[in-house]
């Protein structure tokens, strides 16, 4: 009888933990949508709890504050991008092909995840003060920089890339050309009188970026 009660207690604990995790995940999912739509200031606790079909107090219970929730949202979008990048991690034995894969991944990821772009825009409006409080932010950037560094080392050793390139600079070059096109495509379409959101526009831009980056990195003859 004692053994049976103990087993039931363990199962009960497992059920409660699963329910708690489901509630937390639901809040995060709702918060991501609400903050992406209304920004940090307009994304109220009430909107988030209503979207998550939970109570305000549960948000404070799991995340402590609105800022704590927003930081968790930022960590979540970085984590998802990091894991997506890991699933298509290129073979750096061929550094040129690996670099092309990284560039095309970044451009495609921003386009397929507009909430990522919107949330980063929101955080930059707040001068990065929330993400600066995250203990995990550097973990995500270090993974991307380590991959770029490996590609550059192999490329230099094989005579493909010129020496002295900084992984940070190459990373910034890639993400800036990827991010800017997506985040500003609507205003640029109006400004340039050309639909940057039209069929084939992103693929054409990706080809151009790949060519430009490779030219910038290429070893001198």
Coordinates of N, CA and C in Angstrom, one line a residue:
X1 N 0.8 -1.2 0.0 CA 0.0 0.0 0.0 C 0.9 1.3 0.0
X2 N 1.9 1.2 0.8 CA 2.8 2.4 0.9 C 3.5 2.6 -0.5
X3 N 3.9 1.5 -1.1 CA 4.5 1.6 -2.4 C 3.6 2.2 -3.4
X4 N 2.3 1.8 -3.4 CA 1.3 2.4 -4.3 C 1.1 3.8 -4.1
X5 N 1.0 4.3 -2.9 CA 0.9 5.7 -2.6 C 2.0 6.5 -3.0
X6 N 3.2 5.9 -2.9 CA 4.5 6.6 -3.3 C 4.5 6.8 -4.8
X7 N 4.0 5.7 -5.5 CA 4.0 5.8 -7.0 C 3.0 6.8 -7.5
X8 N 1.8 6.9 -6.8 CA 0.8 7.8 -7.1 C 1.3 9.3 -6.9
X9 N 2.0 9.4 -5.8 CA 2.6 10.8 -5.5 C 3.5 11.2 -6.6
X10 N 4.4 10.3 -7.0 CA 5.4 10.7 -8.1 C 4.7 11.0 -9.4
X11 N 3.6 10.2 -9.7 CA 2.9 10.5 -10.9 C 2.1 11.8 -10.8
X12 N 1.6 12.1 -9.6 CA 0.9 13.4 -9.4 C 1.9 14.6 -9.6
X13 N 3.1 14.4 -9.1 CA 4.1 15.5 -9.2 C 4.4 15.7 -10.7
X14 N 4.6 14.6 -11.4 CA 4.9 14.7 -12.8 C 3.8 15.4 -13.6
X15 N 2.5 15.1 -13.3 CA 1.4 15.7 -13.9 C 1.4 17.2 -13.6
X16 N 1.6 17.6 -12.4 CA 1.6 19.0 -12.0 C 2.8 19.8 -12.7
X17 N 3.9 19.1 -12.8 CA 5.1 19.7 -13.5 C 4.8 20.0 -15.0
X18 N 4.1 18.9 -15.6 CA 3.8 19.1 -17.0 C 2.8 20.2 -17.2
X19 N 1.8 20.3 -16.3 CA 0.8 21.3 -16.4 C 1.4 22.7 -16.2
X20 N 2.4 22.8 -15.3 CA 3.0 24.1 -15.1 C 3.9 24.5 -16.3
X21 N 4.6 23.5 -16.9 CA 5.4 23.8 -18.1 C 4.5 24.2 -19.2
X22 N 3.3 23.6 -19.4 CA 2.4 23.9 -20.4 C 1.8 25.3 -20.2
X23 N 1.6 25.7 -19.0 CA 1.1 27.1 -18.7 C 2.2 28.1 -19.1
X24 N 3.4 27.8 -18.6 CA 4.5 28.7 -18.9 C 4.7 28.9 -20.4
X25 N 4.7 27.7 -21.1 CA 4.9 27.8 -22.6 C 3.8 28.6 -23.3
X26 N 2.5 28.4 -22.8 CA 1.4 29.1 -23.3 C 1.5 30.6 -23.1
X27 N 2.0 31.0 -22.0 CA 2.3 32.4 -21.7 C 3.3 33.0 -22.6
X28 N 4.4 32.3 -22.8 CA 5.5 32.7 -23.6 C 5.1 32.9 -25.1
X29 N 4.3 31.9 -25.5 CA 3.8 32.0 -26.9 C 2.9 33.2 -27.1
X30 N 2.0 33.4 -26.2 CA 1.1 34.5 -26.2 C 1.9 35.8 -26.1
X31 N 2.8 35.9 -25.3 CA 3.6 37.1 -25.1 C 4.4 37.5 -26.3
X32 N 4.9 36.5 -27.0 CA 5.7 36.7 -28.2 C 4.8 37.4 -29.3
X33 N 3.6 36.9 -29.4 CA 2.6 37.5 -30.4 C 2.2 38.9 -30.0
X34 N 1.9 39.1 -28.7 CA 1.4 40.4 -28.2 C 2.5 41.4 -28.3
X35 N 3.7 41.1 -27.8 CA 4.8 42.0 -27.9 C 5.2 42.4 -29.3
X36 N 5.1 41.4 -30.2 CA 5.5 41.6 -31.6 C 4.4 42.5 -32.3
X37 N 3.2 42.4 -31.8 CA 2.1 43.3 -32.4 C 2.1 44.7 -31.8
X38 N 2.2 44.7 -30.4 CA 2.0 46.0 -29.8 C 3.3 46.7 -29.2
X39 N 4.4 46.0 -29.3 CA 5.6 46.5 -28.7 C 5.7 46.2 -27.2
X40 N 6.8 46.7 -26.6 CA 6.9 46.4 -25.2 C 5.9 47.3 -24.4
X41 N 5.8 48.5 -24.7 CA 4.9 49.4 -24.0 C 3.5 49.1 -24.1
X42 N 3.1 48.7 -25.4 CA 1.7 48.4 -25.6 C 1.3 47.0 -25.3
X43 N 2.3 46.1 -25.1 CA 2.0 44.7 -24.8 C 1.7 44.6 -23.3
X44 N 0.5 44.8 -22.9 CA 0.1 44.7 -21.4 C 0.0 43.3 -20.9
X45 N 0.2 43.2 -19.6 CA 0.0 41.9 -19.0 C -1.5 41.4 -19.2
X46 N -2.4 42.3 -19.2 CA -3.8 41.9 -19.4 C -4.0 41.3 -20.8
X47 N -3.4 41.9 -21.8 CA -3.5 41.4 -23.2 C -2.9 40.0 -23.3
X48 N -1.7 39.8 -22.6 CA -1.0 38.5 -22.7 C -1.8 37.4 -22.0
X49 N -2.3 37.7 -20.8 CA -3.0 36.7 -20.0 C -4.3 36.3 -20.7
X50 N -4.9 37.3 -21.4 CA -6.2 37.0 -22.1 C -5.8 36.1 -23.3
X51 N -4.8 36.4 -24.0 CA -4.4 35.6 -25.2 C -4.0 34.2 -24.8
X52 N -3.3 34.1 -23.6 CA -2.8 32.8 -23.1 C -3.9 32.0 -22.4
X53 N -5.1 32.7 -22.2 CA -6.2 32.1 -21.5 C -5.8 31.6 -20.1
X54 N -5.1 32.6 -19.4 CA -4.7 32.4 -18.0 C -5.0 33.6 -17.2
X55 N -4.4 33.7 -16.0 CA -4.6 34.8 -15.1 C -3.3 35.7 -15.0
X56 N -3.5 37.0 -14.8 CA -2.4 37.9 -14.6 C -1.4 37.3 -13.6
X57 N -1.9 36.8 -12.5 CA -1.0 36.4 -11.4 C -0.1 35.2 -11.8
X58 N -0.5 34.4 -12.8 CA 0.3 33.4 -13.3 C 1.6 33.9 -14.0
X59 N 1.4 35.0 -14.7 CA 2.5 35.6 -15.4 C 3.6 36.1 -14.3
X60 N 3.1 36.7 -13.3 CA 4.0 37.2 -12.2 C 4.6 36.0 -11.5
X61 N 3.8 34.9 -11.4 CA 4.3 33.8 -10.7 C 5.5 33.1 -11.4
X62 N 5.4 33.0 -12.7 CA 6.4 32.4 -13.5 C 7.6 33.3 -14.0
X63 N 7.3 34.6 -14.2 CA 8.3 35.5 -14.8 C 8.6 36.7 -13.9
X64 N 7.9 36.9 -12.8 CA 8.2 37.9 -11.9 C 7.7 39.3 -12.2
X65 N 7.8 39.7 -13.5 CA 7.3 41.0 -13.9 C 7.2 41.0 -15.4
X66 N 6.6 42.1 -15.9 CA 6.5 42.3 -17.4 C 7.9 42.3 -18.0
X67 N 8.8 42.9 -17.4 CA 10.2 42.9 -18.0 C 10.8 41.5 -18.0
X68 N 10.6 40.8 -16.9 CA 11.1 39.4 -16.9 C 10.5 38.6 -18.0
X69 N 9.2 38.8 -18.3 CA 8.5 38.0 -19.3 C 9.1 38.4 -20.7
X70 N 9.3 39.7 -20.9 CA 9.9 40.2 -22.2 C 11.3 39.7 -22.4
X71 N 12.1 39.6 -21.3 CA 13.4 39.0 -21.5 C 13.3 37.6 -21.8
X72 N 12.4 36.8 -21.2 CA 12.2 35.4 -21.6 C 11.8 35.3 -23.0
X73 N 11.0 36.2 -23.5 CA 10.5 36.2 -24.9 C 11.8 36.4 -25.8
X74 N 12.6 37.3 -25.5 CA 13.8 37.6 -26.3 C 14.7 36.4 -26.3
X75 N 14.9 35.8 -25.1 CA 15.7 34.6 -25.0 C 15.1 33.5 -25.9
X76 N 13.8 33.4 -25.9 CA 13.2 32.3 -26.7 C 13.4 32.5 -28.2
X77 N 13.3 33.7 -28.7 CA 13.4 33.9 -30.1 C 14.9 33.6 -30.5
X78 N 15.8 34.0 -29.7 CA 17.2 33.8 -30.0 C 17.5 32.3 -29.9
X79 N 16.9 31.6 -28.9 CA 17.1 30.2 -28.8 C 16.6 29.4 -30.0
X80 N 15.4 29.8 -30.5 CA 14.8 29.1 -31.6 C 15.7 29.3 -32.9
X81 N 16.2 30.5 -33.1 CA 17.1 30.7 -34.2 C 18.4 29.9 -34.1
X82 N 18.9 29.9 -32.9 CA 20.1 29.2 -32.6 C 20.0 27.7 -32.9
X83 N 18.8 27.1 -32.5 CA 18.6 25.7 -32.7 C 18.3 25.4 -34.2
X84 N 17.6 26.3 -34.9 CA 17.4 26.2 -36.3 C 18.7 26.2 -37.1
X85 N 19.6 27.1 -36.7 CA 20.9 27.2 -37.3 C 21.7 26.0 -37.1
X86 N 21.6 25.4 -35.9 CA 22.3 24.1 -35.6 C 21.9 23.0 -36.5
X87 N 20.6 22.9 -36.8 CA 20.1 21.8 -37.6 C 20.6 21.8 -39.0
X88 N 20.9 23.0 -39.5 CA 21.4 23.1 -40.9 C 22.9 23.5 -40.9
X89 N 23.6 23.2 -39.8 CA 25.0 23.6 -39.7 C 25.8 23.1 -40.8
X90 N 26.5 23.9 -41.6 CA 27.3 23.4 -42.7 C 28.5 22.7 -42.4
X91 N 29.0 21.9 -43.3 CA 30.3 21.2 -43.1 C 31.4 22.3 -43.5
X92 N 32.1 22.7 -42.4 CA 33.1 23.7 -42.6 C 34.4 23.2 -43.4
X93 N 34.4 22.0 -43.7 CA 35.6 21.4 -44.5 C 35.6 22.1 -45.8
X94 N 34.4 22.6 -46.3 CA 34.3 23.4 -47.5 C 33.9 24.8 -47.1
X95 N 34.9 25.6 -46.8 CA 34.5 26.9 -46.2 C 33.7 27.8 -47.0
X96 N 33.9 27.8 -48.3 CA 33.1 28.7 -49.2 C 31.6 28.2 -49.2
X97 N 31.4 26.9 -49.4 CA 30.1 26.4 -49.4 C 29.4 26.6 -48.0
X98 N 30.2 26.5 -47.0 CA 29.7 26.7 -45.6 C 29.2 28.1 -45.4
X99 N 30.0 29.1 -45.9 CA 29.7 30.5 -45.7 C 28.4 30.8 -46.5
X100 N 28.3 30.3 -47.7 CA 27.1 30.5 -48.5 C 25.8 30.0 -47.8
X101 N 26.0 28.8 -47.1 CA 24.9 28.2 -46.4 C 24.4 29.1 -45.2
X102 N 25.4 29.7 -44.5 CA 25.2 30.6 -43.4 C 24.4 31.8 -43.9
X103 N 24.9 32.4 -44.9 CA 24.3 33.6 -45.5 C 22.8 33.4 -45.9
X104 N 22.6 32.3 -46.6 CA 21.3 32.0 -47.1 C 20.3 31.7 -45.9
X105 N 20.9 31.0 -44.9 CA 20.1 30.7 -43.8 C 19.6 32.0 -43.1
X106 N 20.5 32.9 -42.9 CA 20.2 34.1 -42.2 C 19.1 34.9 -42.9
X107 N 19.3 35.1 -44.2 CA 18.3 35.8 -45.0 C 16.9 35.1 -45.0
X108 N 16.9 33.8 -45.2 CA 15.7 33.1 -45.2 C 15.0 33.1 -43.8
X109 N 15.8 33.0 -42.7 CA 15.2 32.9 -41.4 C 14.5 34.2 -41.0
X110 N 15.1 35.4 -41.3 CA 14.5 36.6 -41.0 C 13.1 36.8 -41.8
X111 N 13.1 36.3 -43.0 CA 11.9 36.5 -43.8 C 10.8 35.6 -43.3
X112 N 11.1 34.3 -42.8 CA 10.1 33.4 -42.4 C 9.7 33.6 -40.9
X113 N 10.4 34.5 -40.2 CA 10.1 34.8 -38.8 C 10.0 36.3 -38.6
X114 N 8.9 36.9 -39.1 CA 8.8 38.4 -39.0 C 8.7 38.8 -37.5
X115 N 8.2 37.9 -36.6 CA 8.2 38.3 -35.2 C 9.6 38.5 -34.6
X116 N 10.5 37.8 -35.2 CA 11.9 38.0 -34.7 C 12.4 39.4 -35.0
X117 N 12.2 39.8 -36.3 CA 12.6 41.1 -36.7 C 11.8 42.2 -35.9
X118 N 10.5 42.1 -35.7 CA 9.7 43.0 -35.0 C 10.2 43.2 -33.6
X119 N 10.4 42.1 -32.9 CA 10.8 42.1 -31.5 C 12.2 42.7 -31.3
X120 N 13.1 42.5 -32.3 CA 14.4 43.1 -32.2 C 14.3 44.6 -32.4
X121 N 13.4 45.0 -33.4 CA 13.2 46.4 -33.6 C 12.7 47.1 -32.3
X122 N 11.8 46.4 -31.6 CA 11.3 46.9 -30.4 C 12.4 47.1 -29.3
X123 N 13.2 46.0 -29.2 CA 14.2 46.1 -28.2 C 15.3 47.1 -28.5
X124 N 15.6 47.4 -29.8 CA 16.5 48.4 -30.2 C 15.9 49.8 -29.9
X125 N 14.6 50.0 -30.0 CA 14.0 51.2 -29.6 C 14.2 51.5 -28.1
X126 N 14.4 50.4 -27.3 CA 14.6 50.5 -25.9 C 16.1 50.4 -25.6
X127 N 17.0 50.6 -26.6 CA 18.4 50.6 -26.5 C 19.0 49.4 -25.9
X128 N 18.3 48.2 -26.1 CA 18.8 46.9 -25.6 C 18.8 46.8 -24.1
X129 N 18.1 47.6 -23.4 CA 18.2 47.5 -22.0 C 17.7 46.2 -21.4
X130 N 16.7 45.6 -22.0 CA 16.2 44.3 -21.5 C 17.1 43.2 -21.8
X131 N 17.5 43.0 -23.0 CA 18.3 41.9 -23.4 C 19.7 41.9 -22.7
X132 N 20.1 43.1 -22.3 CA 21.4 43.3 -21.6 C 21.3 42.6 -20.2
X133 N 20.1 42.4 -19.7 CA 19.9 41.8 -18.4 C 19.8 40.2 -18.5
X134 N 19.9 39.7 -19.8 CA 19.8 38.3 -20.0 C 21.1 37.6 -19.8
X135 N 21.1 36.5 -19.0 CA 22.4 35.8 -18.8 C 22.7 34.9 -19.9
X136 N 21.7 34.7 -20.8 CA 21.8 33.7 -21.9 C 22.2 34.4 -23.3
X137 N 22.1 35.7 -23.4 CA 22.3 36.3 -24.7 C 23.6 36.0 -25.3
X138 N 24.7 36.1 -24.5 CA 26.0 35.8 -25.0 C 26.2 34.4 -25.4
X139 N 25.5 33.5 -24.9 CA 25.6 32.1 -25.3 C 25.2 31.9 -26.8
X140 N 24.1 32.6 -27.1 CA 23.6 32.5 -28.5 C 24.5 33.1 -29.5
X141 N 25.1 34.3 -29.2 CA 26.0 35.0 -30.1 C 27.3 34.2 -30.2
X142 N 27.7 33.6 -29.1 CA 29.0 32.8 -29.2 C 28.9 31.7 -30.1
X143 N 27.8 31.0 -30.2 CA 27.6 29.9 -31.1 C 27.8 30.3 -32.6
X144 N 27.1 31.4 -32.9 CA 27.2 32.0 -34.3 C 28.6 32.4 -34.6
X145 N 29.3 33.1 -33.6 CA 30.6 33.6 -33.9 C 31.6 32.4 -34.0
X146 N 31.4 31.4 -33.2 CA 32.3 30.2 -33.3 C 32.2 29.6 -34.6
X147 N 31.0 29.5 -35.2 CA 30.9 28.9 -36.5 C 31.6 29.7 -37.6
X148 N 31.4 31.0 -37.5 CA 32.1 31.9 -38.5 C 33.6 31.8 -38.3
X149 N 34.0 31.8 -37.1 CA 35.5 31.7 -36.9 C 36.1 30.4 -37.5
X150 N 35.3 29.3 -37.3 CA 35.8 28.0 -37.9 C 35.9 28.1 -39.4
X151 N 34.8 28.7 -40.0 CA 34.8 28.8 -41.5 C 36.0 29.7 -41.9
X152 N 36.3 30.8 -41.2 CA 37.4 31.7 -41.6 C 38.7 31.0 -41.5
X153 N 38.9 30.2 -40.4 CA 40.2 29.5 -40.2 C 40.4 28.5 -41.3
X154 N 39.4 27.8 -41.6 CA 39.6 26.8 -42.7 C 39.8 27.4 -44.0
X155 N 39.1 28.5 -44.3 CA 39.2 29.2 -45.5 C 40.6 29.9 -45.7
X156 N 41.1 30.4 -44.6 CA 42.5 31.0 -44.7 C 43.5 29.9 -44.9
X157 N 43.3 28.7 -44.2 CA 44.3 27.6 -44.4 C 44.3 27.1 -45.8
X158 N 43.1 27.1 -46.4 CA 43.0 26.6 -47.8 C 43.3 27.6 -48.9
X159 N 43.6 28.8 -48.4 CA 43.9 29.9 -49.4 C 42.7 30.5 -50.0
X160 N 41.5 30.3 -49.5 CA 40.2 30.9 -50.0 C 40.0 32.3 -49.5
X161 N 40.3 32.5 -48.2 CA 40.0 33.8 -47.6 C 41.3 34.4 -47.1
X162 N 41.3 35.7 -47.2 CA 42.5 36.5 -46.8 C 42.6 36.4 -45.3
X163 N 43.9 36.5 -44.8 CA 44.1 36.4 -43.3 C 43.7 37.7 -42.6
X164 N 43.5 37.6 -41.3 CA 43.3 38.7 -40.5 C 41.8 39.1 -40.4
X165 N 40.9 38.3 -40.9 CA 39.5 38.7 -40.8 C 39.0 38.4 -39.4
X166 N 38.2 39.3 -38.9 CA 37.6 39.1 -37.6 C 36.2 38.5 -37.7
X167 N 36.0 37.4 -37.0 CA 34.7 36.7 -37.1 C 33.5 37.7 -36.8
X168 N 33.7 38.6 -35.8 CA 32.7 39.6 -35.5 C 32.3 40.4 -36.7
X169 N 33.3 40.9 -37.4 CA 33.1 41.8 -38.5 C 32.3 41.1 -39.6
X170 N 32.7 39.8 -39.9 CA 32.0 39.0 -40.9 C 30.6 38.7 -40.5
X171 N 30.4 38.4 -39.3 CA 29.1 38.1 -38.7 C 28.2 39.4 -38.9
X172 N 28.7 40.5 -38.5 CA 27.9 41.8 -38.7 C 27.6 42.1 -40.1
X173 N 28.5 41.8 -41.0 CA 28.3 42.1 -42.4 C 27.1 41.2 -42.9
X174 N 27.1 39.9 -42.5 CA 26.1 39.0 -42.9 C 24.7 39.4 -42.4
X175 N 24.7 39.6 -41.1 CA 23.3 39.9 -40.4 C 22.8 41.2 -40.8
X176 N 23.7 42.2 -41.1 CA 23.2 43.5 -41.5 C 22.5 43.5 -42.9
X177 N 23.2 42.8 -43.8 CA 22.6 42.7 -45.1 C 21.3 41.8 -45.1
X178 N 21.3 40.9 -44.2 CA 20.1 40.0 -44.2 C 18.9 40.7 -43.5
X179 N 19.2 41.3 -42.3 CA 18.2 41.9 -41.5 C 17.6 43.2 -42.1
X180 N 18.4 44.0 -42.7 CA 17.9 45.3 -43.2 C 17.0 45.1 -44.3
X181 N 17.3 44.2 -45.2 CA 16.4 44.0 -46.4 C 15.0 43.6 -45.9
X182 N 14.9 42.7 -45.0 CA 13.6 42.2 -44.5 C 12.9 43.3 -43.6
X183 N 13.6 43.9 -42.7 CA 13.0 44.8 -41.8 C 12.5 46.1 -42.5
X184 N 13.1 46.5 -43.6 CA 12.8 47.7 -44.3 C 12.2 47.5 -45.7
X185 N 11.8 46.3 -46.0 CA 11.4 46.0 -47.4 C 10.2 46.8 -47.8
X186 N 9.3 47.1 -46.9 CA 8.0 47.8 -47.3 C 8.3 49.3 -47.6
X187 N 9.1 49.9 -46.7 CA 9.4 51.4 -46.9 C 10.3 51.5 -48.1
X188 N 11.3 50.6 -48.2 CA 12.2 50.7 -49.4 C 11.5 50.4 -50.7
X189 N 10.4 49.6 -50.7 CA 9.7 49.3 -51.9 C 9.0 50.6 -52.3
X190 N 8.5 51.4 -51.4 CA 7.8 52.7 -51.7 C 8.9 53.7 -52.2
X191 N 10.0 53.7 -51.5 CA 11.0 54.7 -51.7 C 11.7 54.5 -53.1
X192 N 12.0 53.2 -53.4 CA 12.6 52.8 -54.6 C 11.7 52.6 -55.8
X193 N 10.4 52.5 -55.5 CA 9.4 52.3 -56.6 C 9.6 50.9 -57.2
X194 N 10.0 50.0 -56.3 CA 10.3 48.6 -56.8 C 9.8 47.6 -55.7
X195 N 9.0 46.6 -56.0 CA 8.5 45.7 -55.0 C 9.6 44.7 -54.4
X196 N 10.2 45.1 -53.3 CA 11.2 44.2 -52.7 C 10.6 43.0 -52.1
X197 N 9.3 43.0 -51.9 CA 8.6 41.9 -51.3 C 8.0 41.0 -52.4
X198 N 8.3 41.2 -53.6 CA 7.7 40.5 -54.7 C 8.4 39.2 -55.0
X199 N 7.8 38.3 -55.9 CA 8.4 37.0 -56.2 C 9.8 37.1 -56.7
X200 N 10.7 36.3 -56.1 CA 12.1 36.3 -56.6 C 13.0 37.4 -56.0
X201 N 12.4 38.4 -55.4 CA 13.2 39.5 -54.9 C 14.2 39.1 -53.8
X202 N 13.7 38.2 -52.9 CA 14.6 37.8 -51.8 C 15.7 36.9 -52.4
X203 N 15.4 36.0 -53.3 CA 16.4 35.1 -53.9 C 17.5 36.0 -54.6
X204 N 17.0 37.0 -55.3 CA 18.0 37.9 -56.1 C 18.9 38.6 -55.1
X205 N 18.3 39.0 -54.0 CA 19.1 39.7 -53.0 C 20.1 38.7 -52.3
X206 N 19.7 37.5 -52.0 CA 20.6 36.5 -51.4 C 21.8 36.2 -52.3
X207 N 21.5 36.1 -53.6 CA 22.6 35.9 -54.6 C 23.6 37.0 -54.5
X208 N 23.1 38.3 -54.5 CA 23.9 39.5 -54.5 C 24.8 39.5 -53.2
X209 N 24.1 39.2 -52.0 CA 24.8 39.2 -50.8 C 25.9 38.2 -50.7
X210 N 25.6 37.0 -51.2 CA 26.7 35.9 -51.2 C 27.9 36.4 -52.1
X211 N 27.6 37.0 -53.2 CA 28.7 37.4 -54.1 C 29.5 38.5 -53.4
X212 N 28.8 39.5 -52.8 CA 29.5 40.6 -52.1 C 30.4 40.1 -50.9
X213 N 29.8 39.2 -50.1 CA 30.6 38.8 -49.0 C 31.8 38.0 -49.4
X214 N 31.6 37.1 -50.4 CA 32.8 36.3 -50.9 C 33.8 37.2 -51.5
X215 N 33.4 38.2 -52.2 CA 34.4 39.2 -52.7 C 35.2 39.9 -51.6
X216 N 34.5 40.2 -50.6 CA 35.1 40.9 -49.4 C 36.1 40.1 -48.7
X217 N 35.9 38.8 -48.7 CA 36.7 37.8 -47.9 C 37.8 37.2 -48.8
X218 N 37.7 37.2 -50.1 CA 38.5 36.5 -51.0 C 40.0 36.8 -50.8
X219 N 40.8 35.8 -50.8 CA 42.3 36.0 -50.7 C 42.8 36.7 -51.9
X220 N 43.8 37.6 -51.7 CA 44.4 38.3 -52.9 C 45.2 37.4 -53.7
X221 N 45.1 37.5 -55.0 CA 45.9 36.7 -56.0 C 47.3 37.2 -56.0

